[in-house]
């Protein structure tokens, strides 16, 4: 059973860089050309896609975050990561990692991590 | 960017009711649309993809329809476990989500 688990600091200071890791278990991140994504949800609000990456490192980002967001993959550790620079209070959210259902397609998400709350505050 | 607009934002209903949620796209997305159910403190759960295909294990009381710019999610007979927030997601161009529809107990 494929499982995803987010990890990283729960508190980040304004203007600093938010860094999160998603560890995939129960399957290899490089078995099949799946895309793996990050989605965030500010408290009490809706979902926002941040970006997605495949096992080769081919990444796509939300237009509003381009320039601040970087998603990387580490197949040796079966992990992918999110880095978001110059954070503000508006970046406070629950961050989810997830897998796109169909290979080689940035489509719907069928497997999700439990989410991790990141608060931006001094 | 493709904007997704859901209506209503909140819906009050009773067990057994037929419930319909609408999602409109700012431009045509063909059938590249998914629906999710989210309960408080939990990750979203995929219900439907490609506008009308039920994901594995999703009860048949859920159905999806539409293409182009207008889509609907229908729950044929609302069950106690269905009180939750529902989101649509387009993936025709990048990914974007609707604002959500909370289905609450009447």
Short mmCIF file of C-alpha atoms in Angstrom, two decimals:
data_model
loop_
_atom_site.label_atom_id
_atom_site.label_comp_id
_atom_site.label_asym_id
_atom_site.label_seq_id
_atom_site.Cartn_x
_atom_site.Cartn_y
_atom_site.Cartn_z
CA UNK A 1 0.00 0.00 0.00
CA UNK A 2 1.59 3.24 -1.16
CA UNK A 3 1.96 5.79 1.62
CA UNK A 4 3.24 9.37 1.65
CA UNK A 5 4.46 11.27 4.71
CA UNK A 6 5.37 14.94 4.93
CA UNK A 7 8.09 16.17 7.30
CA UNK A 8 9.75 19.46 8.10
CA UNK A 9 9.68 22.47 10.44
CA UNK A 10 6.28 23.57 11.64
CA UNK A 11 7.40 27.18 12.12
CA UNK A 12 9.28 29.37 9.65
CA UNK A 13 10.24 33.02 10.04
CA UNK A 14 9.11 35.61 7.49
CA UNK A 15 11.54 36.09 4.57
CA UNK A 16 13.14 32.69 5.21
CA UNK A 17 12.83 29.49 3.16
CA UNK A 18 10.24 26.83 3.88
CA UNK A 19 11.56 23.31 3.32
CA UNK A 20 9.47 20.14 3.39
CA UNK A 21 10.17 16.53 2.45
CA UNK A 22 7.74 13.84 1.34
CA UNK A 23 8.84 10.26 1.97
CA UNK A 24 7.16 7.60 -0.14
CA UNK A 25 6.82 4.07 1.23
CA UNK A 26 5.22 0.90 -0.10
CA UNK A 27 6.48 1.60 -3.59
CA UNK A 28 9.36 3.13 -5.50
CA UNK A 29 9.15 6.75 -6.59
CA UNK A 30 10.91 5.75 -9.80
CA UNK A 31 8.77 2.74 -10.71
CA UNK A 32 6.65 4.09 -13.47
CA UNK A 33 6.68 7.67 -14.68
CA UNK A 34 4.36 9.12 -12.09
CA UNK A 35 4.26 12.77 -11.18
CA UNK A 36 4.41 13.71 -7.51
CA UNK A 37 2.97 16.98 -6.27
CA UNK A 38 2.61 19.48 -3.47
CA UNK A 39 -0.74 21.05 -2.58
CA UNK A 40 -1.34 23.53 0.21
CA UNK A 41 -4.40 24.66 2.13
CA UNK A 42 -4.41 27.86 4.23
CA UNK A 43 -6.38 27.46 7.46
CA UNK A 44 -10.10 27.47 6.72
CA UNK A 45 -9.56 27.93 2.99
CA UNK A 46 -9.39 25.90 -0.20
CA UNK A 47 -6.71 23.88 -1.96
CA UNK A 48 -3.88 25.35 -4.03
CA UNK A 49 -1.47 23.36 -6.18
CA UNK A 50 2.17 24.38 -5.76
CA UNK A 51 3.84 22.13 -8.31
CA UNK A 52 4.68 18.60 -9.41
CA UNK A 53 7.75 16.60 -10.41
CA UNK A 54 8.52 13.23 -11.95
CA UNK A 55 11.31 10.79 -11.03
CA UNK A 56 13.66 12.32 -13.62
CA UNK A 57 13.33 15.79 -12.11
CA UNK A 58 11.01 17.28 -14.71
CA UNK A 59 9.03 19.85 -12.70
CA UNK A 60 6.05 22.11 -13.23
CA UNK A 61 5.08 24.96 -10.93
CA UNK A 62 2.04 27.11 -10.17
CA UNK A 63 2.45 30.36 -12.11
CA UNK A 64 1.93 32.50 -9.00
CA UNK A 65 4.79 30.74 -7.17
CA UNK A 66 7.33 30.64 -10.00
CA UNK A 67 10.57 32.19 -8.86
CA UNK A 68 9.95 31.24 -5.22
CA UNK A 69 9.27 27.50 -5.44
CA UNK A 70 11.58 24.60 -6.18
CA UNK A 71 10.61 20.93 -6.15
CA UNK A 72 13.34 18.30 -6.20
CA UNK A 73 13.36 14.51 -6.24
CA UNK A 74 15.82 12.12 -4.55
CA UNK A 75 15.17 8.64 -5.91
CA UNK A 76 17.88 7.11 -3.68
CA UNK A 77 15.89 8.10 -0.61
CA UNK A 78 12.46 7.66 -2.25
CA UNK A 79 11.68 11.27 -1.41
CA UNK A 80 10.74 14.52 -3.07
CA UNK A 81 10.94 17.95 -1.53
CA UNK A 82 9.47 21.45 -1.62
CA UNK A 83 11.38 24.66 -1.06
CA UNK A 84 9.54 27.99 -0.93
CA UNK A 85 11.65 31.10 -0.48
CA UNK A 86 10.86 34.57 0.90
CA UNK A 87 7.84 33.32 2.83
CA UNK A 88 5.19 35.58 4.32
CA UNK A 89 2.21 34.97 6.57
CA UNK A 90 0.21 34.22 3.41
CA UNK A 91 2.24 31.02 3.02
CA UNK A 92 0.89 29.66 6.31
CA UNK A 93 -0.95 26.47 5.37
CA UNK A 94 -1.28 22.74 5.70
CA UNK A 95 1.04 21.33 3.05
CA UNK A 96 0.14 18.00 1.45
CA UNK A 97 2.24 15.80 -0.79
CA UNK A 98 0.39 13.57 -3.21
CA UNK A 99 0.75 11.32 -6.26
CA UNK A 100 -0.92 11.92 -9.60
CA UNK A 101 -3.04 8.87 -10.47
CA UNK A 102 -2.04 8.28 -14.07
CA UNK A 103 1.50 7.75 -15.26
CA UNK A 104 3.16 10.54 -17.25
CA UNK A 105 0.21 12.84 -16.59
CA UNK A 106 -0.29 15.81 -14.31
CA UNK A 107 -3.87 14.98 -13.51
CA UNK A 108 -5.91 13.99 -10.52
CA UNK A 109 -4.29 13.00 -7.21
CA UNK A 110 -5.10 9.53 -5.89
CA UNK A 111 -2.69 9.14 -2.97
CA UNK A 112 -2.16 11.83 -0.36
CA UNK A 113 -0.03 12.34 2.72
CA UNK A 114 -1.72 13.34 5.96
CA UNK A 115 -0.53 16.93 5.65
CA UNK A 116 1.70 19.09 7.82
CA UNK A 117 0.93 22.56 9.14
CA UNK A 118 3.56 25.20 8.49
CA UNK A 119 3.14 28.54 10.21
CA UNK A 120 5.06 31.61 9.07
CA UNK A 121 5.64 33.85 12.06
CA UNK A 122 8.47 35.66 13.81
CA UNK B 1 -4.69 30.56 -15.30
CA UNK B 2 -7.94 28.60 -15.42
CA UNK B 3 -10.30 29.71 -12.67
CA UNK B 4 -12.70 27.18 -11.17
CA UNK B 5 -15.91 28.41 -9.52
CA UNK B 6 -18.05 26.15 -7.37
CA UNK B 7 -21.62 26.72 -6.28
CA UNK B 8 -23.08 26.81 -3.80
CA UNK B 9 -20.35 27.46 -1.26
CA UNK B 10 -22.51 25.89 1.46
CA UNK B 11 -25.36 23.46 1.08
CA UNK B 12 -27.71 22.32 3.85
CA UNK B 13 -29.30 18.94 3.29
CA UNK B 14 -30.83 15.95 5.06
CA UNK B 15 -29.97 12.27 4.93
CA UNK B 16 -31.61 10.78 1.86
CA UNK B 17 -31.62 14.03 -0.13
CA UNK B 18 -30.35 14.25 -3.69
CA UNK B 19 -27.53 16.77 -3.75
CA UNK B 20 -25.98 18.54 -6.74
CA UNK B 21 -22.83 20.66 -6.74
CA UNK B 22 -21.76 22.72 -9.75
CA UNK B 23 -18.26 23.58 -10.92
CA UNK B 24 -17.61 26.06 -13.74
CA UNK B 25 -14.32 26.60 -15.54
CA UNK B 26 -13.25 29.98 -16.92
CA UNK B 27 -12.40 28.28 -20.23
CA UNK B 28 -12.98 24.88 -21.75
CA UNK B 29 -11.21 22.03 -19.97
CA UNK B 30 -12.73 19.19 -22.03
CA UNK B 31 -13.34 16.43 -19.44
CA UNK B 32 -10.18 16.99 -17.43
CA UNK B 33 -11.94 17.41 -14.12
CA UNK B 34 -11.81 15.60 -10.79
CA UNK B 35 -13.90 15.74 -7.63
CA UNK B 36 -12.65 15.27 -4.06
CA UNK B 37 -14.25 14.87 -0.65
CA UNK B 38 -12.48 16.35 2.37
CA UNK B 39 -13.37 15.91 6.02
CA UNK B 40 -11.99 18.16 8.79
CA UNK B 41 -8.35 17.49 9.59
CA UNK B 42 -8.01 14.96 6.77
CA UNK B 43 -6.49 14.91 3.32
CA UNK B 44 -8.83 15.11 0.34
CA UNK B 45 -10.09 11.82 -1.08
CA UNK B 46 -10.45 11.33 -4.83
CA UNK B 47 -14.03 10.53 -5.83
CA UNK B 48 -14.25 11.06 -9.58
CA UNK B 49 -11.81 11.75 -12.42
CA UNK B 50 -12.19 12.58 -16.09
CA UNK B 51 -15.48 14.23 -15.12
CA UNK B 52 -17.47 11.02 -14.70
CA UNK B 53 -15.25 8.03 -13.79
CA UNK B 54 -15.61 6.82 -10.20
CA UNK B 55 -12.36 6.03 -8.43
CA UNK B 56 -11.99 2.52 -7.00
CA UNK B 57 -14.18 1.88 -3.98
CA UNK B 58 -16.28 5.04 -4.29
CA UNK B 59 -19.98 4.32 -3.68
CA UNK B 60 -22.23 4.40 -6.72
CA UNK B 61 -24.44 7.10 -5.16
CA UNK B 62 -21.74 9.54 -6.34
CA UNK B 63 -21.79 10.53 -9.99
CA UNK B 64 -20.20 13.21 -12.12
CA UNK B 65 -21.17 14.75 -15.42
CA UNK B 66 -20.32 17.59 -17.76
CA UNK B 67 -17.70 18.69 -20.22
CA UNK B 68 -16.26 21.92 -21.53
CA UNK B 69 -16.91 24.53 -18.84
CA UNK B 70 -19.77 23.19 -16.72
CA UNK B 71 -19.68 20.15 -14.47
CA UNK B 72 -21.78 18.63 -11.72
CA UNK B 73 -21.24 16.25 -8.83
CA UNK B 74 -24.40 14.47 -7.71
CA UNK B 75 -24.99 12.44 -4.59
CA UNK B 76 -28.17 10.48 -5.27
CA UNK B 77 -29.10 9.79 -1.65
CA UNK B 78 -27.05 11.63 0.96
CA UNK B 79 -25.64 9.41 3.71
CA UNK B 80 -24.33 10.47 7.16
CA UNK B 81 -20.75 9.85 6.00
CA UNK B 82 -21.18 12.31 3.11
CA UNK B 83 -21.28 15.47 5.20
CA UNK B 84 -17.99 17.04 4.17
CA UNK B 85 -16.47 19.64 1.87
CA UNK B 86 -16.21 18.86 -1.84
CA UNK B 87 -13.68 20.32 -4.28
CA UNK B 88 -13.38 20.19 -8.04
CA UNK B 89 -9.98 20.26 -9.75
CA UNK B 90 -9.11 20.92 -13.38
CA UNK B 91 -6.01 19.51 -15.02
CA UNK B 92 -6.41 20.65 -18.61
CA UNK B 93 -3.74 23.31 -18.07
CA UNK B 94 -1.60 23.06 -14.94
CA UNK B 95 -3.78 22.34 -11.91
CA UNK B 96 -6.34 24.48 -10.14
CA UNK B 97 -9.08 23.81 -7.62
CA UNK B 98 -12.51 25.23 -7.01
CA UNK B 99 -13.21 27.06 -3.76
CA UNK B 100 -15.12 24.17 -2.22
CA UNK B 101 -18.69 23.32 -1.27
CA UNK B 102 -19.49 22.44 2.32
CA UNK B 103 -22.36 19.99 2.67
CA UNK B 104 -23.82 20.40 6.13
CA UNK B 105 -26.66 18.86 8.05
CA UNK B 106 -29.97 20.65 7.65
#
